[in-house]
Amino acid sequence: MSRITLSRFLIEQQRKAGTLPPELRLLIETVGRACKAISYSVNKGALAGILGEAGTGNIQGEAQKKLDVIANDFLLDANEWGGSLAAMASEEMELPYHIPGEYPKGEYLLMFDPLDGSSNIDVNISVGTIFSILRCPEGIDHPTQEAFLQPGTKQVAAGYTVYGPQTMLVLTFGSGVHGFTLDREHGSFVLTHSDMQVPESTQEFAINMSNMRHWEAPVKRYVDEMLAGKTGPLGKDYNMRWVASMVAEVHRIITRGGIFMYPKDARDPDKAGKLRIMYEGNPMAFIIEQAGGAATNGYQRILEIQPQGLHERIAVFLGSKEEVERITRYHQEQ
Ligand code: P6P
């Protein structure tokens, strides 16, 4: 069977009536190229002297790792000149990045978390890049953050690249979810997982249990029922995972099922949760829903939430439909 590279897949999707406009295809290919460069750097690690702290902080008030900054720069450098974008926004930057005057602008807005889970880098555990693509509202030549503040249902494409034992790019533009594995010998992403589907039921959950004393009642009820196992109300035993890398959790869930939870908790009552809606919640929710799963903030679909700020945080419950529906019901019943 001939190998279908990312470029070939996207060109063939573009040929199908209206599934992928040329400019969007080019943009996705460019993001893929930037992720390849990030993968090569992540894989070099200490050999390239790029582990450890950068000595700088980001808008989130987090200490940046050297690779956070490198990954962010790769994505900016790869995408600023192509002519597809009106602007970019990143977890690592307070304000949107405007396309330099010497380059043409395009109709899309690109948002990304350049290296999610970066606390795992120095201990050699999987990390990833998450990206989300919106259309820039008509008539806006100099997009401020307001242009980005669109609900997740407006996304035209989203994806992540997980830098694990394999480097995999997983992508949707509204016609299902497709996975590509990086072939380092040829330097190309090759289609290896067509039309990925999240199993509707599961026996595996992912949450940081050390925060249990801070959870709200519906989350405590839900997790207690799973911990009760076969003799409990759910009548089955569950297993638990926590990688502290959302991209790795989501990839496991889209591959074999599960539920990922990062709830609001009492540690910081003013925060709706830890994860950011624009470049973590929305892209992952789009991917999971396109793969037949569900994604809510405990009360509503994440994709329907109207964001109020570029770095707004939300609670996230996503994965196998049966489980997300149950914990969402518990929130609604309280
Ligand atoms: P905690 C990584 O920092 C991240 O944003 C997600 O990738 C991950 O799921 C979560 O935070 C881990 O958070 O509180 O367990 O370290």
Short mmCIF file of N, CA, C and O in Angstrom, two decimals, residues 4-11 25 28-33 169 171 180 188-191:
data_model
loop_
_atom_site.label_atom_id
_atom_site.label_comp_id
_atom_site.label_asym_id
_atom_site.label_seq_id
_atom_site.Cartn_x
_atom_site.Cartn_y
_atom_site.Cartn_z
N ILE A 4 0.64 7.41 2.39
CA ILE A 4 -0.01 8.70 2.16
C ILE A 4 0.58 9.69 3.14
O ILE A 4 0.40 9.57 4.35
N THR A 5 1.35 10.63 2.61
CA THR A 5 1.95 11.65 3.49
C THR A 5 0.90 12.70 3.85
O THR A 5 -0.17 12.76 3.23
N LEU A 6 1.25 13.52 4.83
CA LEU A 6 0.34 14.61 5.23
C LEU A 6 0.02 15.49 4.03
O LEU A 6 -1.15 15.84 3.79
N SER A 7 1.05 15.84 3.26
CA SER A 7 0.84 16.72 2.09
C SER A 7 -0.14 16.09 1.10
O SER A 7 -1.11 16.71 0.68
N ARG A 8 0.07 14.80 0.78
CA ARG A 8 -0.82 14.13 -0.17
C ARG A 8 -2.24 14.06 0.38
O ARG A 8 -3.23 14.36 -0.31
N PHE A 9 -2.35 13.71 1.66
CA PHE A 9 -3.69 13.60 2.29
C PHE A 9 -4.42 14.93 2.17
O PHE A 9 -5.59 14.99 1.77
N LEU A 10 -3.73 16.01 2.50
CA LEU A 10 -4.38 17.33 2.50
C LEU A 10 -4.74 17.77 1.07
O LEU A 10 -5.82 18.31 0.83
N ILE A 11 -3.86 17.47 0.12
CA ILE A 11 -4.17 17.83 -1.28
C ILE A 11 -5.39 17.05 -1.77
O ILE A 11 -6.30 17.61 -2.40
N ARG A 25 -5.18 24.51 3.74
CA ARG A 25 -4.30 23.34 3.55
C ARG A 25 -2.84 23.77 3.74
O ARG A 25 -2.08 23.14 4.48
N ILE A 28 -2.02 24.39 7.44
CA ILE A 28 -1.88 23.15 8.23
C ILE A 28 -0.53 22.49 7.92
O ILE A 28 0.19 22.03 8.82
N GLU A 29 -0.14 22.49 6.64
CA GLU A 29 1.16 21.90 6.27
C GLU A 29 2.30 22.67 6.95
O GLU A 29 3.27 22.09 7.43
N THR A 30 2.16 23.99 7.03
CA THR A 30 3.21 24.81 7.64
C THR A 30 3.31 24.54 9.14
O THR A 30 4.41 24.41 9.69
N VAL A 31 2.15 24.40 9.79
CA VAL A 31 2.16 24.06 11.22
C VAL A 31 2.83 22.70 11.40
O VAL A 31 3.65 22.50 12.30
N GLY A 32 2.53 21.76 10.49
CA GLY A 32 3.15 20.43 10.56
C GLY A 32 4.67 20.51 10.44
O GLY A 32 5.40 19.84 11.18
N ARG A 33 5.15 21.39 9.56
CA ARG A 33 6.60 21.55 9.39
C ARG A 33 7.23 22.10 10.67
O ARG A 33 8.29 21.66 11.12
N LEU A 169 1.15 13.54 14.63
CA LEU A 169 0.29 14.71 14.41
C LEU A 169 -1.13 14.19 14.23
O LEU A 169 -1.37 13.29 13.41
N LEU A 171 -5.16 15.42 13.68
CA LEU A 171 -5.71 16.61 13.03
C LEU A 171 -7.19 16.44 12.70
O LEU A 171 -7.63 15.34 12.33
N PHE A 180 -1.09 11.02 11.93
CA PHE A 180 0.07 10.87 11.07
C PHE A 180 1.30 10.65 11.93
O PHE A 180 1.52 11.38 12.90
N SER A 188 8.91 13.05 6.85
CA SER A 188 7.51 13.37 6.52
C SER A 188 6.55 12.65 7.47
O SER A 188 6.82 11.56 7.97
N PHE A 189 5.41 13.31 7.71
CA PHE A 189 4.31 12.69 8.47
C PHE A 189 3.55 11.77 7.53
O PHE A 189 3.18 12.17 6.43
N VAL A 190 3.32 10.52 7.97
CA VAL A 190 2.65 9.52 7.14
C VAL A 190 1.34 9.10 7.81
O VAL A 190 1.31 8.86 9.03
N LEU A 191 0.26 9.05 7.02
CA LEU A 191 -1.05 8.66 7.55
C LEU A 191 -0.99 7.23 8.08
O LEU A 191 -0.70 6.29 7.35
#
